[in-house]
Amino acid sequence: MIKVLKEHGLSAVAYEMFLYSIYATALSGIVLIILVVPMGIDFSRRYSPLKSSVASFALALAFWGTLSASESFGYSGILPPLVASFLPHLLFLGIGAVLLLVKEKAR
């Protein structure tokens, strides 16, 4: 469908966004695990499960908000569909990796 629309000179942005968002949604679980797990790892005496849960929920909510905004930018044509679908995943995967490294060094 995308190829046919492009051959006829029509915009296929909505179809491309839908296709790439399917692939990106499959990666969301992995990204959320890598993002949230470091929040539960704490070896200090000040460890609080409630604080860890709230911080994890806040990060997951930030991921969802960024994902929604990025998809809106993709559908409107501000960002290319591939970038709009995977940018939040790469951004929060990097944040999760940094959090893992910080927790590892604090240990």
PDB file of C-alpha atoms in Angstrom:
ATOM      1  CA  MET A   1       0.000   0.000   0.000  1.00  0.00           C
ATOM      2  CA  ILE A   2       2.815   2.402   0.904  1.00  0.00           C
ATOM      3  CA  LYS A   3       4.668   1.623  -2.306  1.00  0.00           C
ATOM      4  CA  VAL A   4       1.553   2.142  -4.451  1.00  0.00           C
ATOM      5  CA  LEU A   5       0.770   5.480  -2.808  1.00  0.00           C
ATOM      6  CA  LYS A   6       4.332   6.697  -3.314  1.00  0.00           C
ATOM      7  CA  GLU A   7       4.290   5.587  -6.962  1.00  0.00           C
ATOM      8  CA  HIS A   8       1.204   7.726  -7.522  1.00  0.00           C
ATOM      9  CA  GLY A   9       2.787  10.703  -5.765  1.00  0.00           C
ATOM     10  CA  LEU A  10       0.484  10.571  -2.750  1.00  0.00           C
ATOM     11  CA  SER A  11       1.461  10.917   0.885  1.00  0.00           C
ATOM     12  CA  ALA A  12       1.884   7.648   2.753  1.00  0.00           C
ATOM     13  CA  VAL A  13       2.978   9.184   6.059  1.00  0.00           C
ATOM     14  CA  ALA A  14       0.022   7.830   8.030  1.00  0.00           C
ATOM     15  CA  TYR A  15       0.579   4.301   6.737  1.00  0.00           C
ATOM     16  CA  GLU A  16       4.320   4.495   7.389  1.00  0.00           C
ATOM     17  CA  MET A  17       3.700   5.746  10.911  1.00  0.00           C
ATOM     18  CA  PHE A  18       1.283   2.900  11.545  1.00  0.00           C
ATOM     19  CA  LEU A  19       3.778   0.326  10.227  1.00  0.00           C
ATOM     20  CA  TYR A  20       6.745   1.668  12.209  1.00  0.00           C
ATOM     21  CA  SER A  21       4.698   2.153  15.369  1.00  0.00           C
ATOM     22  CA  ILE A  22       3.806  -1.570  15.300  1.00  0.00           C
ATOM     23  CA  TYR A  23       7.509  -2.444  15.328  1.00  0.00           C
ATOM     24  CA  ALA A  24       8.273   0.189  17.961  1.00  0.00           C
ATOM     25  CA  THR A  25       5.455  -0.991  20.237  1.00  0.00           C
ATOM     26  CA  ALA A  26       7.026  -4.437  20.319  1.00  0.00           C
ATOM     27  CA  LEU A  27      10.173  -2.876  21.790  1.00  0.00           C
ATOM     28  CA  SER A  28       8.347  -0.822  24.415  1.00  0.00           C
ATOM     29  CA  GLY A  29       8.323  -3.629  26.988  1.00  0.00           C
ATOM     30  CA  ILE A  30      12.086  -4.089  26.775  1.00  0.00           C
ATOM     31  CA  VAL A  31      12.696  -0.358  27.039  1.00  0.00           C
ATOM     32  CA  LEU A  32      10.417  -0.070  30.079  1.00  0.00           C
ATOM     33  CA  ILE A  33      12.145  -2.985  31.810  1.00  0.00           C
ATOM     34  CA  ILE A  34      15.585  -1.446  31.259  1.00  0.00           C
ATOM     35  CA  LEU A  35      14.237   1.914  32.403  1.00  0.00           C
ATOM     36  CA  VAL A  36      12.388   0.760  35.535  1.00  0.00           C
ATOM     37  CA  VAL A  37      14.682  -1.970  36.909  1.00  0.00           C
ATOM     38  CA  PRO A  38      17.416   0.442  38.071  1.00  0.00           C
ATOM     39  CA  MET A  39      14.843   2.254  40.189  1.00  0.00           C
ATOM     40  CA  GLY A  40      14.238  -0.917  42.201  1.00  0.00           C
ATOM     41  CA  ILE A  41      17.932  -1.543  42.770  1.00  0.00           C
ATOM     42  CA  ASP A  42      19.068   0.355  45.810  1.00  0.00           C
ATOM     43  CA  PHE A  43      21.525  -0.818  48.398  1.00  0.00           C
ATOM     44  CA  SER A  44      21.396   2.133  50.764  1.00  0.00           C
ATOM     45  CA  ARG A  45      19.770   2.262  54.163  1.00  0.00           C
ATOM     46  CA  ARG A  46      17.421   4.950  52.899  1.00  0.00           C
ATOM     47  CA  TYR A  47      15.755   2.524  50.465  1.00  0.00           C
ATOM     48  CA  SER A  48      12.008   2.974  50.237  1.00  0.00           C
ATOM     49  CA  PRO A  49       9.840   0.732  48.058  1.00  0.00           C
ATOM     50  CA  LEU A  50       7.236   3.483  47.816  1.00  0.00           C
ATOM     51  CA  LYS A  51       9.752   6.023  46.501  1.00  0.00           C
ATOM     52  CA  SER A  52      11.070   3.489  44.000  1.00  0.00           C
ATOM     53  CA  SER A  53       7.561   2.692  42.809  1.00  0.00           C
ATOM     54  CA  VAL A  54       6.653   6.349  42.387  1.00  0.00           C
ATOM     55  CA  ALA A  55       9.888   7.075  40.519  1.00  0.00           C
ATOM     56  CA  SER A  56       9.350   4.057  38.244  1.00  0.00           C
ATOM     57  CA  PHE A  57       5.773   5.126  37.536  1.00  0.00           C
ATOM     58  CA  ALA A  58       6.929   8.676  36.773  1.00  0.00           C
ATOM     59  CA  LEU A  59       9.546   7.405  34.316  1.00  0.00           C
ATOM     60  CA  ALA A  60       7.022   5.124  32.621  1.00  0.00           C
ATOM     61  CA  LEU A  61       4.567   8.021  32.372  1.00  0.00           C
ATOM     62  CA  ALA A  62       7.285  10.253  30.884  1.00  0.00           C
ATOM     63  CA  PHE A  63       8.041   7.527  28.334  1.00  0.00           C
ATOM     64  CA  TRP A  64       4.375   7.265  27.380  1.00  0.00           C
ATOM     65  CA  GLY A  65       4.033  11.044  27.048  1.00  0.00           C
ATOM     66  CA  THR A  66       7.165  11.318  24.922  1.00  0.00           C
ATOM     67  CA  LEU A  67       6.004   8.424  22.759  1.00  0.00           C
ATOM     68  CA  SER A  68       2.607  10.057  22.201  1.00  0.00           C
ATOM     69  CA  ALA A  69       4.131  13.432  21.361  1.00  0.00           C
ATOM     70  CA  SER A  70       6.621  11.869  18.986  1.00  0.00           C
ATOM     71  CA  GLU A  71       3.902   9.921  17.181  1.00  0.00           C
ATOM     72  CA  SER A  72       1.886  13.132  16.827  1.00  0.00           C
ATOM     73  CA  PHE A  73       4.918  14.817  15.278  1.00  0.00           C
ATOM     74  CA  GLY A  74       5.268  11.879  12.918  1.00  0.00           C
ATOM     75  CA  TYR A  75       1.642  11.912  11.793  1.00  0.00           C
ATOM     76  CA  SER A  76       1.763  15.672  11.213  1.00  0.00           C
ATOM     77  CA  GLY A  77       4.950  15.393   9.153  1.00  0.00           C
ATOM     78  CA  ILE A  78       7.212  17.351  11.501  1.00  0.00           C
ATOM     79  CA  LEU A  79       9.398  14.273  12.011  1.00  0.00           C
ATOM     80  CA  PRO A  80       9.995  11.458   9.528  1.00  0.00           C
ATOM     81  CA  PRO A  81       7.903   8.381  10.439  1.00  0.00           C
ATOM     82  CA  LEU A  82      10.883   6.151  11.247  1.00  0.00           C
ATOM     83  CA  VAL A  83      12.451   8.751  13.531  1.00  0.00           C
ATOM     84  CA  ALA A  84       9.137   9.563  15.191  1.00  0.00           C
ATOM     85  CA  SER A  85       8.470   5.913  15.978  1.00  0.00           C
ATOM     86  CA  PHE A  86      11.856   4.996  17.424  1.00  0.00           C
ATOM     87  CA  LEU A  87      13.188   8.256  18.913  1.00  0.00           C
ATOM     88  CA  PRO A  88      11.477   7.871  22.333  1.00  0.00           C
ATOM     89  CA  HIS A  89      12.658   4.271  22.547  1.00  0.00           C
ATOM     90  CA  LEU A  90      16.265   5.213  21.871  1.00  0.00           C
ATOM     91  CA  LEU A  91      16.090   8.205  24.213  1.00  0.00           C
ATOM     92  CA  PHE A  92      14.688   6.258  27.150  1.00  0.00           C
ATOM     93  CA  LEU A  93      16.903   3.253  26.428  1.00  0.00           C
ATOM     94  CA  GLY A  94      19.851   5.625  26.856  1.00  0.00           C
ATOM     95  CA  ILE A  95      18.385   6.998  30.087  1.00  0.00           C
ATOM     96  CA  GLY A  96      17.912   3.447  31.377  1.00  0.00           C
ATOM     97  CA  ALA A  97      21.497   2.545  30.493  1.00  0.00           C
ATOM     98  CA  VAL A  98      22.788   5.618  32.332  1.00  0.00           C
ATOM     99  CA  LEU A  99      20.667   4.751  35.373  1.00  0.00           C
ATOM    100  CA  LEU A 100      22.050   1.192  35.335  1.00  0.00           C
ATOM    101  CA  LEU A 101      25.620   2.497  35.187  1.00  0.00           C
ATOM    102  CA  VAL A 102      25.010   4.975  38.016  1.00  0.00           C
ATOM    103  CA  LYS A 103      23.481   2.256  40.210  1.00  0.00           C
ATOM    104  CA  GLU A 104      26.368  -0.082  39.426  1.00  0.00           C
ATOM    105  CA  LYS A 105      28.944   2.546  40.395  1.00  0.00           C
ATOM    106  CA  ALA A 106      27.072   3.365  43.598  1.00  0.00           C
ATOM    107  CA  ARG A 107      27.317  -0.248  44.633  1.00  0.00           C
TER     108      ARG A 107
END
